[in-house]
Short mmCIF file of C-alpha atoms in Angstrom, two decimals:
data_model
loop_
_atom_site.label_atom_id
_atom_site.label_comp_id
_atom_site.label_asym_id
_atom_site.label_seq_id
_atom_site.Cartn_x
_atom_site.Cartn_y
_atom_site.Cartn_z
CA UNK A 1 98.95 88.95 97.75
CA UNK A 2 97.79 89.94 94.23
CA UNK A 3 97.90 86.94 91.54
CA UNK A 4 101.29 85.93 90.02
CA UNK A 5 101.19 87.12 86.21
CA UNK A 6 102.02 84.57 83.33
CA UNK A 7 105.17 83.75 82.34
CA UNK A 8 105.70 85.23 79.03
CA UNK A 9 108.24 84.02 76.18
CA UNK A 10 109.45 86.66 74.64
CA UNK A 11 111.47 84.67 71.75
CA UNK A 12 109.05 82.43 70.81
CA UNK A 13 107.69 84.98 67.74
CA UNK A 14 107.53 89.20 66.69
CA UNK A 15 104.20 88.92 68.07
CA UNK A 16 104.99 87.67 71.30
CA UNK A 17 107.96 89.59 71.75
CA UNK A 18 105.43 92.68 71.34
CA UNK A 19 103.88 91.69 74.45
CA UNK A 20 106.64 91.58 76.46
CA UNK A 21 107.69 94.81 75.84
CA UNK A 22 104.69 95.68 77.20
CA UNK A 23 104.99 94.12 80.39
CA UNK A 24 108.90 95.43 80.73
CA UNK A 25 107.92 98.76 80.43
CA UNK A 26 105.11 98.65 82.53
CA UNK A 27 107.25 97.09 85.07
CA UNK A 28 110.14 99.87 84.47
CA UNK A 29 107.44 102.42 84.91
CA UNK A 30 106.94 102.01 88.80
CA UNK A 31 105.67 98.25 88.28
CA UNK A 32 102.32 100.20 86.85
CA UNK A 33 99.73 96.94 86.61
CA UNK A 34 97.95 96.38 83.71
CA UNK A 35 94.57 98.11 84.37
CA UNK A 36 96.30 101.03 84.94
CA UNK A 37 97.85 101.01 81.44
CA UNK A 38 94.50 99.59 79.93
CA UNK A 39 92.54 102.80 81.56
CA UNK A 40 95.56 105.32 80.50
CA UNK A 41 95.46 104.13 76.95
CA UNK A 42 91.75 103.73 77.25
CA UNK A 43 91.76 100.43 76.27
CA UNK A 44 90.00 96.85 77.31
CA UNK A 45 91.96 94.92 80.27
CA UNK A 46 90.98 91.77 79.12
CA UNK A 47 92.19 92.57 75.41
CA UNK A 48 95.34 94.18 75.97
CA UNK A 49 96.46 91.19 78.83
CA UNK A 50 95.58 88.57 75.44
CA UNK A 51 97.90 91.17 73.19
CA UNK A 52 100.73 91.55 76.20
CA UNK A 53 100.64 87.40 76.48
CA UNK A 54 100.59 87.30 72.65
CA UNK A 55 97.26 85.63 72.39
CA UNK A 56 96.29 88.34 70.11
CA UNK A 57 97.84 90.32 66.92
CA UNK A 58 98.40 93.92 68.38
CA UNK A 59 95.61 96.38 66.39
CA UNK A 60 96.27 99.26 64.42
CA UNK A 61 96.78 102.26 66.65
CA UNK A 62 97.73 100.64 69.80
CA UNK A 63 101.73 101.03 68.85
CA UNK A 64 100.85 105.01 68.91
CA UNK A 65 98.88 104.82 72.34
CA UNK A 66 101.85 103.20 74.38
CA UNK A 67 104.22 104.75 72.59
CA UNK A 68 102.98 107.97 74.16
CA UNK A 69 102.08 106.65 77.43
CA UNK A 70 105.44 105.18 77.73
CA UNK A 71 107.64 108.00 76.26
CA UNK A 72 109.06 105.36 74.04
CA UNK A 73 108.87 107.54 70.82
CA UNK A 74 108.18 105.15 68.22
CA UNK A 75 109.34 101.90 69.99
CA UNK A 76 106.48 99.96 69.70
CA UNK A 77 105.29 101.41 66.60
CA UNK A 78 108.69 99.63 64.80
CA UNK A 79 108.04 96.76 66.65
CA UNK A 80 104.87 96.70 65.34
CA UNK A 81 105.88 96.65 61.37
CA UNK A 82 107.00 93.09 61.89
CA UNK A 83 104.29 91.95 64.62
CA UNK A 84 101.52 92.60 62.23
CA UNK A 85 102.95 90.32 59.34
CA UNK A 86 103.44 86.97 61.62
CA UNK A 87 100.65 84.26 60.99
CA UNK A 88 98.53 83.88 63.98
CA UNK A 89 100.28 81.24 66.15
CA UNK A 90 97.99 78.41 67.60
CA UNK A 91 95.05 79.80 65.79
CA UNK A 92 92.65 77.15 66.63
CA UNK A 93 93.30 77.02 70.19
CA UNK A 94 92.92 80.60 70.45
CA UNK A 95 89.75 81.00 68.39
CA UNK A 96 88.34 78.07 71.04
CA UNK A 97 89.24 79.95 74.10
CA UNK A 98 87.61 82.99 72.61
CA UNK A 99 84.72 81.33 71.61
CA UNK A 100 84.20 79.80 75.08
CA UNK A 101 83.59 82.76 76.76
CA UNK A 102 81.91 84.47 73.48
CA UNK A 103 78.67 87.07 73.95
CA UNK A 104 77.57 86.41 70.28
CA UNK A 105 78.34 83.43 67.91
CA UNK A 106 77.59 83.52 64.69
CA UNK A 107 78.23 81.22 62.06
CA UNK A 108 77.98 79.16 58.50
CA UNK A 109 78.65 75.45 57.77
CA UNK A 110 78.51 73.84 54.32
CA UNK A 111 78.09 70.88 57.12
CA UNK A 112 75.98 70.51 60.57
CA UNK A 113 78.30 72.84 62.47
CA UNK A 114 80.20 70.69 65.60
CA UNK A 115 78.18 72.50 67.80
CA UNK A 116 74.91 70.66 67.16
CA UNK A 117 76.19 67.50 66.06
CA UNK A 118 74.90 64.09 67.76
CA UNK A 119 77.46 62.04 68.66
CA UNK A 120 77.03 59.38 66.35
CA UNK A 121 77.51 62.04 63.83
CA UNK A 122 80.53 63.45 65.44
CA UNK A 123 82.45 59.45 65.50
CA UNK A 124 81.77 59.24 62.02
CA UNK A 125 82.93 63.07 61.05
CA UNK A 126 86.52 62.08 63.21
CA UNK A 127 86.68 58.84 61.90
CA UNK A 128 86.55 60.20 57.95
CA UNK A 129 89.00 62.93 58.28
CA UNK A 130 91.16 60.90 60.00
CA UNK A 131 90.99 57.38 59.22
CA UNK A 132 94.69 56.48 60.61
CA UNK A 133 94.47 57.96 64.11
CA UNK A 134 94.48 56.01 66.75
CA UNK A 135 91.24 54.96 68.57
CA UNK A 136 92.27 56.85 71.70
CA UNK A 137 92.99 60.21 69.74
CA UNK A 138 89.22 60.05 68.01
CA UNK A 139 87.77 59.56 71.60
CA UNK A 140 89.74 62.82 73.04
CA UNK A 141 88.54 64.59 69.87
CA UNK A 142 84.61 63.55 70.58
CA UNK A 143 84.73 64.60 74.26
CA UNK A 144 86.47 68.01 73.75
CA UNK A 145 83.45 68.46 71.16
CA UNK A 146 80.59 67.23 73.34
CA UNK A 147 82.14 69.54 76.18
CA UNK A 148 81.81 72.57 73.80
CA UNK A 149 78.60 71.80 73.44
CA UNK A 150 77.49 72.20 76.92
CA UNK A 151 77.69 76.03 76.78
CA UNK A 152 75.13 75.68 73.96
CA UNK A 153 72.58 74.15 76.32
CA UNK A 154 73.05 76.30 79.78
CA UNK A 155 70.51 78.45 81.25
CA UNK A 156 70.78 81.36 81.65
CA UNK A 157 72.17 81.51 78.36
CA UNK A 158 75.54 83.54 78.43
CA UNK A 159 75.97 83.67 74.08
CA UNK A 160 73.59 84.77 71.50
CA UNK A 161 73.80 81.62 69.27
CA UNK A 162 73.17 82.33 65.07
CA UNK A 163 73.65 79.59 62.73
CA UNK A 164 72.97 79.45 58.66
CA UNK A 165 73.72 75.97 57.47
CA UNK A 166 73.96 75.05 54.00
CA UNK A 167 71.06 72.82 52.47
CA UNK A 168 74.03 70.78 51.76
CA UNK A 169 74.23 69.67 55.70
CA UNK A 170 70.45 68.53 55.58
CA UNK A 171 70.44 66.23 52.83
CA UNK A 172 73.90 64.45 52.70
CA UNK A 173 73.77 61.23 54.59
CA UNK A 174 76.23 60.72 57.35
CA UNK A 175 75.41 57.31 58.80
CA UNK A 176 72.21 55.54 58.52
CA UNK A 177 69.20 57.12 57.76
CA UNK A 178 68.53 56.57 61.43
CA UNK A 179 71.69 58.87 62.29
CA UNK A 180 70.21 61.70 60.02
CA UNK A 181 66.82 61.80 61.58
CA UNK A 182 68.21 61.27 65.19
CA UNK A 183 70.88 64.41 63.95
CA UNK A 184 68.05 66.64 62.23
CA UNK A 185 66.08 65.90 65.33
CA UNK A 186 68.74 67.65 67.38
CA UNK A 187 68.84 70.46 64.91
CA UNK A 188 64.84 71.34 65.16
CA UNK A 189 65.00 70.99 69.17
CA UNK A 190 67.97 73.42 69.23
CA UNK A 191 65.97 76.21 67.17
CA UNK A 192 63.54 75.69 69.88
CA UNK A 193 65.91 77.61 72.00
CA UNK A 194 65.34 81.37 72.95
CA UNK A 195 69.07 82.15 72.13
CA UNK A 196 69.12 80.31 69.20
CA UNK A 197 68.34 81.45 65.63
CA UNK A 198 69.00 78.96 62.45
CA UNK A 199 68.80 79.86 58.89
CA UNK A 200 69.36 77.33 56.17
CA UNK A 201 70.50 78.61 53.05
CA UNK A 202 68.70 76.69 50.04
CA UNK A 203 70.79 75.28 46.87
CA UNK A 204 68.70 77.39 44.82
CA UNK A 205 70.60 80.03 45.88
CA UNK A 206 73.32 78.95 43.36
CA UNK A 207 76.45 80.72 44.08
CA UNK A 208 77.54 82.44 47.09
CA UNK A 209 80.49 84.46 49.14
CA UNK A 210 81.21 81.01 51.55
CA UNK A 211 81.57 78.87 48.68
CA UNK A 212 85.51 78.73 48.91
CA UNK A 213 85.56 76.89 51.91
CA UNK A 214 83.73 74.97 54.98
CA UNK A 215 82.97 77.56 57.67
CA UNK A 216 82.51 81.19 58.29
CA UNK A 217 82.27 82.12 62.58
CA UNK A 218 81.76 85.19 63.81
CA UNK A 219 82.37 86.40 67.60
CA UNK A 220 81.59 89.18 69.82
CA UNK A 221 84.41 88.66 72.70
CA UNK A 222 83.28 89.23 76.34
CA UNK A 223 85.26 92.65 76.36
CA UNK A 224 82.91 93.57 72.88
CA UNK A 225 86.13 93.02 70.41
CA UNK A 226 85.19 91.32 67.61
CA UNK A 227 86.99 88.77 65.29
CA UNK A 228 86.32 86.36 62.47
CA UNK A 229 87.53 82.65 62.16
CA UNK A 230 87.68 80.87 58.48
CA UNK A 231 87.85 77.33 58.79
CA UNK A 232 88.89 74.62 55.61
CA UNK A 233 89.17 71.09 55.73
CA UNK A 234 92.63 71.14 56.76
CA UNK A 235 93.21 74.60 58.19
CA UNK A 236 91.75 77.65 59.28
CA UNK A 237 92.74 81.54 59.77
CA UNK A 238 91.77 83.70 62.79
CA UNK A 239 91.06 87.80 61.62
CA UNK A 240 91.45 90.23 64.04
CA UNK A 241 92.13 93.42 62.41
CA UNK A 242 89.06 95.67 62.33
CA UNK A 243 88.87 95.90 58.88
CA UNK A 244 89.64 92.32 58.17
CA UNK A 245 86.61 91.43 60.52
CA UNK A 246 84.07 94.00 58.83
CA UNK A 247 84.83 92.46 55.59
CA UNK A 248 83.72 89.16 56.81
CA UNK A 249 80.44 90.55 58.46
CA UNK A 250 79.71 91.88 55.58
CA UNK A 251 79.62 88.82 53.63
CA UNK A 252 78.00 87.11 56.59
CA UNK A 253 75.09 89.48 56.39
CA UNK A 254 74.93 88.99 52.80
CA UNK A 255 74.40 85.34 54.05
CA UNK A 256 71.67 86.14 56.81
CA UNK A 257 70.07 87.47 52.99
CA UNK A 258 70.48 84.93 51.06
CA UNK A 259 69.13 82.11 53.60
CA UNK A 260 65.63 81.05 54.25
CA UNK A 261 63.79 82.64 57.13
CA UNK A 262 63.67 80.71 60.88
CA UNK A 263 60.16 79.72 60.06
CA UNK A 264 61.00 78.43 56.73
CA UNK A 265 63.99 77.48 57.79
CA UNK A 266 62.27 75.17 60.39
CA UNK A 267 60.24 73.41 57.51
CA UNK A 268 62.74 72.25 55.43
CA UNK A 269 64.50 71.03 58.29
CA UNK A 270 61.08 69.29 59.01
CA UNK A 271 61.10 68.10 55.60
CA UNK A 272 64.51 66.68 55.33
CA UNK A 273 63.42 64.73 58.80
CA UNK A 274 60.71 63.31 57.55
CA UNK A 275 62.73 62.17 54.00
CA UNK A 276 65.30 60.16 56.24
CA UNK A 277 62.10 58.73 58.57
CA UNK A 278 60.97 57.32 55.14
CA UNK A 279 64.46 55.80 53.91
CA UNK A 280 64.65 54.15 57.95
CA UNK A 281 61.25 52.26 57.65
CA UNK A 282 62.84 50.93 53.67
CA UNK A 283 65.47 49.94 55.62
CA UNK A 284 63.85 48.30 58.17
#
C-alpha cells in the first residue's frame, strides 16, 4: 500500500488553492501520481509536491507546463495571476524546513547568526526581544535553536555552510566579557570546520547592500532550487521567484567582496577574543 498523500486545504489562500488543482486533475487524469506529472512536465518531485501542498509560490512557467499536460487551456495560468500576488504564508516555518534539509547555506548577520550562537548568548538574545514572554516560551525558543544547530556539527557534513558576519557581531557585548570570549571561541572552532567558510566584513567598509536590515540567507534546496530569506527584527520575507533570488545573490556576492578573507577573517576574530580575555581579567 503506497503512502496516504496530505490532506490539502484548498480555501485556506490563492496559493493553496493552486495546489489543489493540481492534485484534482491529476486525480481526474487516471489518478496519475505525482512523479509522473513531475517527469511529464520535466520538473523536480520534491518541488512541485511543496507547490501542490502550497508550501511554495508556483514559478513562472509552470501555469503553461500543466496547462498543456492537462488540456486545461489556460486554467492554471488564470489561477496563477492571483497565486503569484499572495504574501508567502508561514514564511518562517517554511524557510526552516527548507533550510533543514539545505545542500548550501549561505548567509549575513549584522549579529552572530543563531546558528553559532552559545547558549548563554542565545538566553540573553530571547530574553531582549522579548522581555514579556513567559519563562517557558524563551526555553522552547532556546531548544528549537540548539536543535538547529546540530546539523551544523554532523559528520559527514550534508550542507556547505558560508557565513559573512558583520564586525558589528564581534565587538558588541552581549553578556559579560566572559560570554563574548566563550561566544567568539565558538566562532573560531566552527571555521575550523571543512564545510565551513566565515568572512567578516570590517566597518571600514562604510556602507553596504545589507545595511537595511539584520540578515541576508541564501539556500540551495536538496532538489537544487534555490531561494532567498530576508530577515528584520520583527519580520522576514521568503523569495522564490528566480529573478527575485538572483537579485539577492548578486548582492550577496558583492558581500563575499566586500568582506575580509577566511585567513584574515580568522585574525580579527582572534583579536576581538583576545580584547574580551582582557576586559574578563579587569573584571575579575
Amino acid at each position: 500500500m503506497g503512502a496516504q498523500e496530505r490532506q490539502l486545504h484548498p480555501d485556506k489562500s490563492p496559493r493553496h488553492f493552486y495546489g489543489s488543482e493540481i492534485r484534482r486533475l491529476r486525480k481526474a487524469n487516471g489518478n496519475m501520481s505525482l512523479a509522473r506529472l513531475a517527469k511529464i512536465i520535466n520538473y523536480s518531485v520534491s518541488h512541485l509536491s511543496r507547490i501542490e501542498g502550497g508550501e511554495s509560490k508556483p514559478p513562472e512557467g509552470l501555469s503553461e507546463l500543466l496547462d498543456s499536460a492537462f488540456g486545461t487551456d489556460g486554467h492554471f495560468l488564470r489561477y496563477y495571476a492571483l497565486a503569484k500576488r499572495e504574501p508567502f504564508p508561514d514564511k518562517y516555518s517554511t524557510f526552516l524546513k527548507l533550510a533543514a534539509t539545505a545542500r548550501e547555506h549561505s548567509s549575513y548577520t549584522l549579529s552572530v547568526p543563531g546558528l553559532l550562537q552559545t547558549k548563554a548568548v542565545i538566553l540573553a538574545i530571547l530574553q531582549a526581544g522579548e522581555p514579556f514572554a513567559d519563562p517557558t516560551e524563551i526555553n522552547d525558543w532556546l531548544t528549537t535553536r540548539l536543535r538547529r544547530q546540530e546539523r551544523l556539527y554532523r559528520q559527514p557534513s550534508e550542507c556547505r555552510y558560508w557565513f559573512i558576519l558583520d564586525e558589528y557581531a564581534l565587538v558588541r557585548p552581549i553578556g559579560s566579557p566572559a560570554v563574548m570570549v566563550e561566544q567568539l571561541s565558538r566562532i573560531e572552532e566552527a571555521s575550523r570546520l571543512p564545510w565551513v567558510t566565515i568572512q567578516v566584513l570590517p566597518l571600514a567598509e562604510g556602507v553596504h547592500s545589507e545595511m537595511g536590515g539584520s540578515a541576508l540567507t541564501m539556500l540551495k534546496t536538496e532538489d537544487g532550487s534555490e531561494v532567498a530569506y530576508e530577515e528584520g527584527s520583527r519580520s522576514g520575507t521568503l523569495f522564490e521567484d528566480s529573478q527575485d533570488v538572483q537579485h539577492r545573490q548578486g548582492l550577496y556576492d558583492l558581500l563575499r567582496a566586500q568582506a575580509l578573507s577566511p585567513g584574515d577573517s580568522g585574525a580579527k576574530i582572534r583579536t576581538s577574543v583576545e580584547g574580551f580575555k582582557d576586559a574578563a581579567r579587569r573584571q575579575a
